[in-house]
Coordinates of C-alpha atoms in Angstrom, one line a residue:
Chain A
X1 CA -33.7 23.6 52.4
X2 CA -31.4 24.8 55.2
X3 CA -29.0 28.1 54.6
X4 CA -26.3 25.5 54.4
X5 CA -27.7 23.5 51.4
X6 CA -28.6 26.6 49.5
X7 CA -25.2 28.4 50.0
X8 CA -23.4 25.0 48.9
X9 CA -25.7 24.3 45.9
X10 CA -24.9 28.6 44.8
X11 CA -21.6 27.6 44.9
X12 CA -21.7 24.8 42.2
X13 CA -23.9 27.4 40.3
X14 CA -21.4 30.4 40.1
X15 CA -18.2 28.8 40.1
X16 CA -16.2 30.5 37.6
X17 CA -12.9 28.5 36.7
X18 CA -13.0 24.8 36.4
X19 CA -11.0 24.0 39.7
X20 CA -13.5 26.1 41.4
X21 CA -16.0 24.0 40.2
X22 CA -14.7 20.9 40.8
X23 CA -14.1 21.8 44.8
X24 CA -18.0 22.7 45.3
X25 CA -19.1 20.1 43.8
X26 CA -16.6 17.8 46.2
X27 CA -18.4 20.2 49.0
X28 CA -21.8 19.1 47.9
X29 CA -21.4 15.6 47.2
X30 CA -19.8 15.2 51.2
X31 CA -22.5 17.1 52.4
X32 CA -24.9 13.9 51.5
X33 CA -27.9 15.8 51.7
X34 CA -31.0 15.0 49.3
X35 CA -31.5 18.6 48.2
X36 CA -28.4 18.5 46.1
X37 CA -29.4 15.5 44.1
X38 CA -30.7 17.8 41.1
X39 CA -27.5 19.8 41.2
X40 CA -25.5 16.9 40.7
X41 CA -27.1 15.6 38.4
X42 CA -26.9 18.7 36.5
X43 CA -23.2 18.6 37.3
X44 CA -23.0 15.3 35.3
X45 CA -23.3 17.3 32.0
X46 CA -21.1 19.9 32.6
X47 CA -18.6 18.8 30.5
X48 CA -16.2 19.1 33.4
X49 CA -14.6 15.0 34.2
X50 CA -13.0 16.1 37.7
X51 CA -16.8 18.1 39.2
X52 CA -18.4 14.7 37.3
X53 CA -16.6 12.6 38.8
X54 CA -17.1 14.1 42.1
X55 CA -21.1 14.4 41.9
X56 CA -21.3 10.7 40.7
X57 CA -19.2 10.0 44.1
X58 CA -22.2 12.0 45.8
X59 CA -25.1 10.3 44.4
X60 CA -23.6 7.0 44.7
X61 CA -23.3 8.0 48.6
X62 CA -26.8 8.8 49.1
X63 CA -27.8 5.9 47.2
X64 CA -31.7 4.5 46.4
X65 CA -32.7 7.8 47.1
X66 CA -31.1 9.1 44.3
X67 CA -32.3 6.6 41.8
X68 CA -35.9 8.1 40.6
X69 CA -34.6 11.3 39.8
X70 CA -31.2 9.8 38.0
X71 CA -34.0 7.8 35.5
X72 CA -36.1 10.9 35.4
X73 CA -32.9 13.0 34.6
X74 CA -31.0 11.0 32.0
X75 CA -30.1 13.2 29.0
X76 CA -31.1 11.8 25.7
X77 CA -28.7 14.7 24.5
X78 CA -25.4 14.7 26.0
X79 CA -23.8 11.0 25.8
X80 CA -21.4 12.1 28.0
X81 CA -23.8 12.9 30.9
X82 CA -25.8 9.9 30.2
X83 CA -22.4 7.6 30.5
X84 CA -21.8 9.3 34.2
X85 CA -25.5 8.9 34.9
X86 CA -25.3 5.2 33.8
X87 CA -22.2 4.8 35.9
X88 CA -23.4 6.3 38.9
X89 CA -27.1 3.9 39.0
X90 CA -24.7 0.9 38.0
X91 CA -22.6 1.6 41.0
X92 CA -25.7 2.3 43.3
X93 CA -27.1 -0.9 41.5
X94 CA -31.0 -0.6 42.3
X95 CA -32.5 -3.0 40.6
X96 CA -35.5 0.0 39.3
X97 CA -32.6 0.5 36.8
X98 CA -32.6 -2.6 35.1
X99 CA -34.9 -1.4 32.1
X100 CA -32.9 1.9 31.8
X101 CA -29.8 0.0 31.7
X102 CA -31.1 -2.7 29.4
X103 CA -31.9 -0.4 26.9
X104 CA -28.9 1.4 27.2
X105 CA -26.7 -1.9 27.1
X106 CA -28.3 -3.0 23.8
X107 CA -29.1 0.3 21.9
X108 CA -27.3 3.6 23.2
X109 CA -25.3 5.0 20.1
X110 CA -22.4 5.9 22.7
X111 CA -19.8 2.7 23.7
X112 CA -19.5 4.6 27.1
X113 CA -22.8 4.1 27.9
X114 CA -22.7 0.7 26.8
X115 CA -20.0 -0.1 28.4
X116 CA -21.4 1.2 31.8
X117 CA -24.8 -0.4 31.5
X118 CA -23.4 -4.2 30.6
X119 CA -21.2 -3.7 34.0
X120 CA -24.4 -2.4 35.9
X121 CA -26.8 -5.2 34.5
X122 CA -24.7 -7.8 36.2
X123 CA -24.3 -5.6 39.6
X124 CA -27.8 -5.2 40.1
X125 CA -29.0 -6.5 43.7
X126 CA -31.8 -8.2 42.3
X127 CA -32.8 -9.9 46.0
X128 CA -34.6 -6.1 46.6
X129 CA -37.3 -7.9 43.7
X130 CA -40.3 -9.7 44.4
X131 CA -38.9 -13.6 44.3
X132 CA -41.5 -14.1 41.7
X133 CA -40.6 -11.4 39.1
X134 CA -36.2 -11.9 39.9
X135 CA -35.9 -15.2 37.6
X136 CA -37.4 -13.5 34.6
X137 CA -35.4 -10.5 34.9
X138 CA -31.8 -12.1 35.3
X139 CA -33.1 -14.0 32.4
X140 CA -33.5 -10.8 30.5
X141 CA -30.2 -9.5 31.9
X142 CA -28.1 -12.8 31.0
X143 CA -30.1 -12.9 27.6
X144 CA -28.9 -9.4 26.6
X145 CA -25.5 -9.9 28.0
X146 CA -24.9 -13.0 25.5
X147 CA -26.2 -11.1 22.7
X148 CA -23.7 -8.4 23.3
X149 CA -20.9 -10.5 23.7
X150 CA -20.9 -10.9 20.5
X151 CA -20.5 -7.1 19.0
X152 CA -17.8 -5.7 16.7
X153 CA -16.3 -3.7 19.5
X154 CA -13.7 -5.5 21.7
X155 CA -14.5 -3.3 24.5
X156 CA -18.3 -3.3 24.3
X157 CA -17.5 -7.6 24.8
X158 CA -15.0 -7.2 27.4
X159 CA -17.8 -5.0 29.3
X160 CA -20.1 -7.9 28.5
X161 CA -18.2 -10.5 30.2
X162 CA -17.8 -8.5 32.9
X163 CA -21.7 -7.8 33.6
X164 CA -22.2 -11.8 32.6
X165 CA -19.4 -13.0 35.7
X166 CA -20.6 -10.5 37.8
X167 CA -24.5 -11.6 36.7
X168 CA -23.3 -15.3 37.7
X169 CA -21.9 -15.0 40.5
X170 CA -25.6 -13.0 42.3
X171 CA -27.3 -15.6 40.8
X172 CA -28.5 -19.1 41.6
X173 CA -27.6 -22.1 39.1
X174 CA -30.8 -21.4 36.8
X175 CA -28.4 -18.9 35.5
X176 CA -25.5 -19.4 36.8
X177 CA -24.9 -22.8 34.7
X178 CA -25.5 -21.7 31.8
X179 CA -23.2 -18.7 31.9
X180 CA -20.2 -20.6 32.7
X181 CA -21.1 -22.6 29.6
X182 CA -21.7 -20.0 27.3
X183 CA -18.5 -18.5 28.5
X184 CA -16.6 -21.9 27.7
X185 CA -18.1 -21.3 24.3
X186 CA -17.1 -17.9 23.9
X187 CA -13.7 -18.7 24.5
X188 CA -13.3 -21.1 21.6
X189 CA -14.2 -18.2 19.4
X190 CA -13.1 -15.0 20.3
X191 CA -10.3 -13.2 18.5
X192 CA -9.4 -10.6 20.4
X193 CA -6.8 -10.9 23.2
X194 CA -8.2 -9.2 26.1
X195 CA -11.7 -10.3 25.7
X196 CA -9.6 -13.8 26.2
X197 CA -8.1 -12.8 28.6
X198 CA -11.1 -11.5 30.8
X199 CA -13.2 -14.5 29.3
X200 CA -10.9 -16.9 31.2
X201 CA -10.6 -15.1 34.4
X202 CA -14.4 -15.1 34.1
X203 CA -14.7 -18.7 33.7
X204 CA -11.9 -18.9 36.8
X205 CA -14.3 -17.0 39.1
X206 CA -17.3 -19.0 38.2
X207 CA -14.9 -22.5 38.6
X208 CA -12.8 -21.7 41.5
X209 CA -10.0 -24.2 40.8
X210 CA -10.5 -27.2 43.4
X211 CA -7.4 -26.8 46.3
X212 CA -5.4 -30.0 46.4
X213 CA -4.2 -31.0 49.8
Chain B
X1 CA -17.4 15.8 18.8
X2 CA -17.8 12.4 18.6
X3 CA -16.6 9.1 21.1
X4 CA -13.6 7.6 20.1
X5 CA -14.4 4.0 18.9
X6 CA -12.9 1.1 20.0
X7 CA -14.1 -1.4 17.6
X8 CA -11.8 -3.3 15.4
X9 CA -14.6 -4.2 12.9
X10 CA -17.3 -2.5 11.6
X11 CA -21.0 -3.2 10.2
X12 CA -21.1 -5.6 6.9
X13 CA -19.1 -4.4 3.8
X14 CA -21.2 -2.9 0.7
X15 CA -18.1 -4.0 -1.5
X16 CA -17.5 -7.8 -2.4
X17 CA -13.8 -8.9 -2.8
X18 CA -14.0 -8.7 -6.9
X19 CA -15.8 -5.4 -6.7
X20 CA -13.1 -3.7 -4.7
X21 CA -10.2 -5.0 -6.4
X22 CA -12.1 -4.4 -10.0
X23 CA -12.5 -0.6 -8.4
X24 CA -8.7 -0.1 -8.1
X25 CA -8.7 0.6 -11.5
X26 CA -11.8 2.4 -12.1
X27 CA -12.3 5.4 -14.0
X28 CA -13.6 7.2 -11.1
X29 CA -10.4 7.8 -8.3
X30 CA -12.6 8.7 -5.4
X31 CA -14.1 4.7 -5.7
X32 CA -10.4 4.1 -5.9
X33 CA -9.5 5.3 -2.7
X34 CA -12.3 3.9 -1.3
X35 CA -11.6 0.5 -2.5
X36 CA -8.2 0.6 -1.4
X37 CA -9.5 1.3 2.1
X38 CA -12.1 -1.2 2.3
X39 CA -9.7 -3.8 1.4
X40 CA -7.1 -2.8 4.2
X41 CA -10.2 -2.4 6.6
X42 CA -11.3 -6.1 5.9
X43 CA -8.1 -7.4 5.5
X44 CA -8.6 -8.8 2.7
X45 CA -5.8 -11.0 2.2
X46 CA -6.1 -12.6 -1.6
X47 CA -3.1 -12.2 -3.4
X48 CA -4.8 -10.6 -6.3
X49 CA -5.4 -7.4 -4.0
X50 CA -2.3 -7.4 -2.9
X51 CA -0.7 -7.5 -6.0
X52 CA -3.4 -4.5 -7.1
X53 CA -2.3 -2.5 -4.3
X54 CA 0.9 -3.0 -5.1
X55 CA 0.0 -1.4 -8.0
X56 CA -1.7 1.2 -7.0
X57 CA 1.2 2.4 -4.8
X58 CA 2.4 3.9 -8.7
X59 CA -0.8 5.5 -9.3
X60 CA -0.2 9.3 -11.1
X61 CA -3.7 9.9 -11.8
X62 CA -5.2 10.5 -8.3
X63 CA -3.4 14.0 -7.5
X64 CA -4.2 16.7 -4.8
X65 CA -4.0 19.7 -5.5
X66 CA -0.7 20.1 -3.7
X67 CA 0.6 17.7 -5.5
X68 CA 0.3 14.8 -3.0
X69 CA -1.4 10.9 -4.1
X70 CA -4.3 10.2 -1.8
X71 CA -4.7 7.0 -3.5
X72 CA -0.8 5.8 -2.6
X73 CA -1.6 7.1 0.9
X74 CA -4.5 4.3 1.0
X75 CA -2.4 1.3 -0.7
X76 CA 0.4 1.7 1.5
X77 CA -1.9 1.8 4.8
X78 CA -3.9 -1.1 3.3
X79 CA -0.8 -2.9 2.7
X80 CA 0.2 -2.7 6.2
X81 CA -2.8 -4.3 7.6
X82 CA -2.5 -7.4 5.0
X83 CA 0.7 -9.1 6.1
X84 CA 2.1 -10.1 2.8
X85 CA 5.7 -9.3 2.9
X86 CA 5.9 -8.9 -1.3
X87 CA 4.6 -5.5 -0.4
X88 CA 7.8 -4.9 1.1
X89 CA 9.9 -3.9 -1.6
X90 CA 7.4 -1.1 -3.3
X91 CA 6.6 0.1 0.4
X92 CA 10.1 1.3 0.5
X93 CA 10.4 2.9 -2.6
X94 CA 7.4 5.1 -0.8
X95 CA 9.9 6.0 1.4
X96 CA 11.1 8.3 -1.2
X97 CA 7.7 9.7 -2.3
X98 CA 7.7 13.5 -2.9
X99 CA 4.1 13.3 -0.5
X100 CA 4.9 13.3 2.6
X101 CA 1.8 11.5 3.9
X102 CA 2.1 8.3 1.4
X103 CA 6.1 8.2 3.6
X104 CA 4.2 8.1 6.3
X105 CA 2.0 5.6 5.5
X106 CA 4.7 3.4 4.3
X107 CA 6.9 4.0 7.4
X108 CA 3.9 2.5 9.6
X109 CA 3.1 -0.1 7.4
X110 CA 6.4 -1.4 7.3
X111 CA 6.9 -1.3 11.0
X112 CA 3.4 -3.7 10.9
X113 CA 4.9 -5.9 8.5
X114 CA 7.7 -7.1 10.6
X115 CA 10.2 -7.6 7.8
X116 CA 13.9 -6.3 8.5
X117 CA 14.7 -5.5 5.4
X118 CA 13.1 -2.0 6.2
X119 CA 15.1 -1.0 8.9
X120 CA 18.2 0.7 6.9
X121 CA 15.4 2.8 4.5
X122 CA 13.6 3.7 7.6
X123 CA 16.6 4.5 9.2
X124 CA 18.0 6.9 6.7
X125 CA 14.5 9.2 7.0
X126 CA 16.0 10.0 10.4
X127 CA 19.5 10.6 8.8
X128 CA 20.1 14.7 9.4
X129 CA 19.1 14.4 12.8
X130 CA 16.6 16.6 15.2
X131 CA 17.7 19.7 12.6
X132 CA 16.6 18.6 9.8
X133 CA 13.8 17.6 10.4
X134 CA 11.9 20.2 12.0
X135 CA 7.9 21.7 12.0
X136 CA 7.6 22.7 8.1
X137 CA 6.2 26.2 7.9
X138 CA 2.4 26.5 7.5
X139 CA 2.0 22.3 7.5
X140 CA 0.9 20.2 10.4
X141 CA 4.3 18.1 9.9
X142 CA 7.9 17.9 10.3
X143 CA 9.7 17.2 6.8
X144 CA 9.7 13.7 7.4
X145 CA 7.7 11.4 9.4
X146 CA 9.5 10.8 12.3
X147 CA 7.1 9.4 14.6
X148 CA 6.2 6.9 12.4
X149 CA 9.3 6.1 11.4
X150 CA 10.8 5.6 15.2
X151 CA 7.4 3.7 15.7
X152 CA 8.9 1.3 13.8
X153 CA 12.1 1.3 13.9
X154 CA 10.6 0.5 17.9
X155 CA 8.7 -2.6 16.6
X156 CA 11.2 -3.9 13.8
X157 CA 13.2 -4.2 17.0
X158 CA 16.0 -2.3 15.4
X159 CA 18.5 -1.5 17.6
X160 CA 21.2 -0.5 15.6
X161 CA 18.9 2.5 15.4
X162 CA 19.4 3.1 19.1
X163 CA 21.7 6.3 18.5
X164 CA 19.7 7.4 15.8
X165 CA 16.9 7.8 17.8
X166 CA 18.3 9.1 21.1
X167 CA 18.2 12.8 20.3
X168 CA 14.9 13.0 19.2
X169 CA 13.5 12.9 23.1
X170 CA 15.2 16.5 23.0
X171 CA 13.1 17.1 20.1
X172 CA 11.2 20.7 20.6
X173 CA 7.5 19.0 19.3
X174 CA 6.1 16.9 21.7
X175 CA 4.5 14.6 20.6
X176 CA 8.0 13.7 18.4
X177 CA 9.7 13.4 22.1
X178 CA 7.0 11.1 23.2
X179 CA 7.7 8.6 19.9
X180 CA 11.6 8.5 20.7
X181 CA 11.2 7.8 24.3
X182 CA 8.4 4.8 23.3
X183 CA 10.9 3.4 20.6
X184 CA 13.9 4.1 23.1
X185 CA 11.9 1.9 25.8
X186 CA 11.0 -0.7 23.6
X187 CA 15.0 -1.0 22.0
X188 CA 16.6 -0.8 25.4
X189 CA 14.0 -1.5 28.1
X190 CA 15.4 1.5 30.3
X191 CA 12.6 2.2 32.4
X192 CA 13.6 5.9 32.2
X193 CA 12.2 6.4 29.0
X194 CA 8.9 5.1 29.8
X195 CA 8.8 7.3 32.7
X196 CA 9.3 10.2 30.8
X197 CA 5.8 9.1 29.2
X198 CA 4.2 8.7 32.4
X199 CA 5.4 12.6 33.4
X200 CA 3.5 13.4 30.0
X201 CA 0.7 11.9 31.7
X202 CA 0.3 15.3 34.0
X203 CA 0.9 17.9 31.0
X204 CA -1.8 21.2 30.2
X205 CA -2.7 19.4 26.8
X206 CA -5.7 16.6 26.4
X207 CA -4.7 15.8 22.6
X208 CA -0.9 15.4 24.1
X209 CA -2.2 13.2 27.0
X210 CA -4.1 10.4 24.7
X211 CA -0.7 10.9 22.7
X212 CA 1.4 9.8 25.5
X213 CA -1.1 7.5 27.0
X214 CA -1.3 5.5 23.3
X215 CA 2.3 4.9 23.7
X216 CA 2.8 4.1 26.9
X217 CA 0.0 1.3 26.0
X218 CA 2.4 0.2 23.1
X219 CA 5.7 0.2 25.1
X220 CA 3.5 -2.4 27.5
X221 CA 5.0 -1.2 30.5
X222 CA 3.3 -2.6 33.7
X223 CA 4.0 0.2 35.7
X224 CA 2.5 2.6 34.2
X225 CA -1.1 0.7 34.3
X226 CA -2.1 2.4 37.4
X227 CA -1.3 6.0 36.1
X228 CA -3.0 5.5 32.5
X229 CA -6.1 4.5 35.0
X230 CA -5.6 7.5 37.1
X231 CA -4.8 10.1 33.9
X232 CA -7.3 12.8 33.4
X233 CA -7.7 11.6 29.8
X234 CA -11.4 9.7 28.4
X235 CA -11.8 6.3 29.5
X236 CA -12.0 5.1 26.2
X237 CA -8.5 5.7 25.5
X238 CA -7.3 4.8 28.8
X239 CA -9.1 1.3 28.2
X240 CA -7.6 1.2 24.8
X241 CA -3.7 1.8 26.6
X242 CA -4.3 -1.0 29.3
X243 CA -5.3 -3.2 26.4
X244 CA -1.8 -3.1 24.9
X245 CA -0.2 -3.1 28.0
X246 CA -2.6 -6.3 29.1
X247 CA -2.1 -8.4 25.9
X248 CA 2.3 -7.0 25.8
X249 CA 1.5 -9.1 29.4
X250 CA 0.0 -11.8 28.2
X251 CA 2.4 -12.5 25.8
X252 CA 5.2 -12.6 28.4
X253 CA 3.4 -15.5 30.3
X254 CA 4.1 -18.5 28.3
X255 CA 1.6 -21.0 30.0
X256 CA -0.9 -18.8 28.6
X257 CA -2.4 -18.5 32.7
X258 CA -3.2 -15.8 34.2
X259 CA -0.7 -13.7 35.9
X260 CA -0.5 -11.4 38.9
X261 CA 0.1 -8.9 35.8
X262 CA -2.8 -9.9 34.1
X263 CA -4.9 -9.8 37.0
X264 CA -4.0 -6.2 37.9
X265 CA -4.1 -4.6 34.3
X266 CA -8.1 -6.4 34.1
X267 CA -8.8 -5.0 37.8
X268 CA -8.2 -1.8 36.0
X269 CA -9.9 -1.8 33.0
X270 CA -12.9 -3.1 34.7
X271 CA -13.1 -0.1 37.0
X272 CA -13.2 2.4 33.6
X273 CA -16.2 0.8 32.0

């Protein structure tokens, strides 16, 4: 680790008023180096939104590198932390995630976390998997996705719809199809407003509307 | 601390219908007040509830020990969510309740019940003005509900309440300011009021922040979409603002299509999930 690195990692350490906090942790996120991965990560559960904010900014920067110790890191603990965590692997969407975010998507106690993992499950670049293993786990994806469609909270479904048109729309018509269907059928029942609402622009991006000349 | 939750419905009910209505009148007032939540939580809406919370907005034998009916508190909220305008009439005597917490309850549940008739009784809780109704010493409360009651006074769509309300943006609580600037947007549509809310947006407070940011979502003023989104305030209640402002949007689009408006509120809401 160069003199640099260290002196910018002390800095997140022993800032002492929130704004000081968030400006080295702004410092250490541009300095994209790997050495500060475990400080932002730390950062993450600092109950401090702004220096958060900033350090998921830095790990998304640097990226796969930053994924293995993310999954490592995850804090069973702090929900907030984990919904910063889950927000920063959606964003870098390496598809290594797919199991943390699965399990976070159907079974985290905290909507935030939810919420973030439904959006990541459909981001995922799954072409980075082996052609023979990608079918099976946008099937996965798409199979959780439906199932959480369905729950009591109206934002937990809005987040679902937006990881099932984001899902479609990476994927070929094995999966594609029957999204837009199931979609269609979501439609006729849902109550809340929104979730319509986000349901039919769904449906729009998946059936561009033909052009007339 | 836990997450604010966003859900409108929760896991299956222990009560049935009969049970709950049956517990109204049972001998034991804490599975009272619990019946007389569940039914407003479920919206139930048989008539036989109804008319047994209607009932139970007279209840004398579930007292506080300052004196105040936690079982009326429950009625009038429950009759709120249920939508059946014979409540009406008992919700306003409530008004007049010596607990201030069962006028409160009334006050919002007659602003949810959209019936007119309200507006004159709601009206006269507002009747001495910003001095006379200020913080009550050692309570978390002015000495009548005023936020509830412009609330709505803002939905009933009462105008005539316009003047009424006006001073209380000069009130010195906050969070009473914020309530008469949402109700004076939503009765004149002067974009100055819901720019007041916005400003709020940047105050020292957090609790004050998801106040104003709540009713800037009910006021469903497009502008301010971009600045609930930026706010320093939890996502969850940032999502929960750009839903009212979304669906206020939606409603103004009578093909039922998708609007530029629409479009823009979603974009934003996506981007806090």
């Amino acid at each position: 680790m160069s003199q640099t690195e260290r002196q910018l990692i002390q800095a997140v350490e022993q800032a002492d008023t929130p704004q000081r906090l968030v400006q080295a942790v702004q410092a250490l996120s541009q300095a994209q180096t790997q050495a500060a991965i475990p400080t932002l990560i730390a950062v993450l559960g600092y109950n401090n939104p702004g220096a958060a904010l900033a350090a998921v900014d830095g790990l998304v920067q640097l990226g796969e590198v930053a994924v293995p110790p993310i999954l490592q890191q995850l804090d069973g603990y702090n929900y907030g932390a984990r919904a910063y965590a889950t927000r920063a692997l959606a964003a870098i969407a390496d598809p290594r995630a797919l199991e943390v975010l699965l399990q976070a998507a159907q079974f985290d106690f905290a909507p935030s976390v939810r919420r973030a993992a439904c959006k990541g499950l459909g981001m995922l670049n799954w072409q980075q998997l082996a052609p023979e293993t990608l079918l099976s786990a946008q099937t996965q994806a798409c199979e959780a996705l439906l199932t959480i469609a369905q729950d009591p909270d109206w934002a937990i479904r809005y987040a679902a719809v937006v990881g099932l048109q984001a899902l479609a729309l990476k994927s070929g018509s094995e999966i594609r199809t029957p999204i837009a269907q199931q979609l269609e059928t979501l439609l006729k029942t849902e109550q809340d407003l929104s979730v319509r609402s986000r349901i039919q622009l769904a449906s729009q991006q998946l059936h561009p509307p033909t052009v007339r000349a | 601390m836990s997450e604010p939750s966003l859900a409108t419905d929760v896991a299956a009910p222990q009560l049935t219908v009969e049970q709950a209505i049956a517990n109204l009148r049972h001998q034991d007032t804490s599975l009272r007040y619990y019946a007389a939540w569940w039914l407003g939580k479920f919206r139930i809406q048989d008539p036989t509830a109804v008319d047994a919370l209607i009932q139970a907005l007279s209840d004398e034998e579930d007292r506080t020990e300052l004196g105040g009916y936690p079982l009326r508190r429950n009625a009038a909220r429950a009759l709120g969510k249920l939508g059946d305008p014979r409540a009406v009439p008992e919700l306003i005597d409530c008004l007049t309740c010596s607990d201030f917490y069962v006028r409160e309850a009334a006050a919002q549940s007659l602003g949810q019940l959209q019936d007119r008739r309200a507006i004159t009784p709601l009206m006269h809780l507002l009747s001495g003005g910003v001095a006379a109704n200020q913080q009550v010493p050692g309570r978390p409360h002015l000495t009548q509900p005023c936020e509830a009651v412009m609330e709505s006074l803002g939905q009933l769509q009462a105008t005539e309440a316009i003047a009424l309300i006006q001073p209380f943006t000069d009130h010195p609580v906050e969070r009473v300011r914020y309530a008469a600037a949402r109700a004076m947007y939503q009765l004149t549509g002067e974009a100055f009021y819901a720019e007041k809310l916005i400003q709020a947006l940047a105050g020292a407070d957090l609790k004050l922040r998801r106040v104003a940011l709540s009713d800037l979502g009910a006021t469903g003023y497009l502008p301010a979409a971009d600045a609930i989104a930026q706010a320093p305030v939890e996502n969850s209640f940032k999502l929960l603002a750009l839903k009212g402002i979304l669906e206020y949007q939606v409603g103004q689009s009578s093909s039922g299509e998708l609007t530029d408006a629409t479009l823009r509120v979603m974009h934003l809401m996506d981007s806090l999930l």
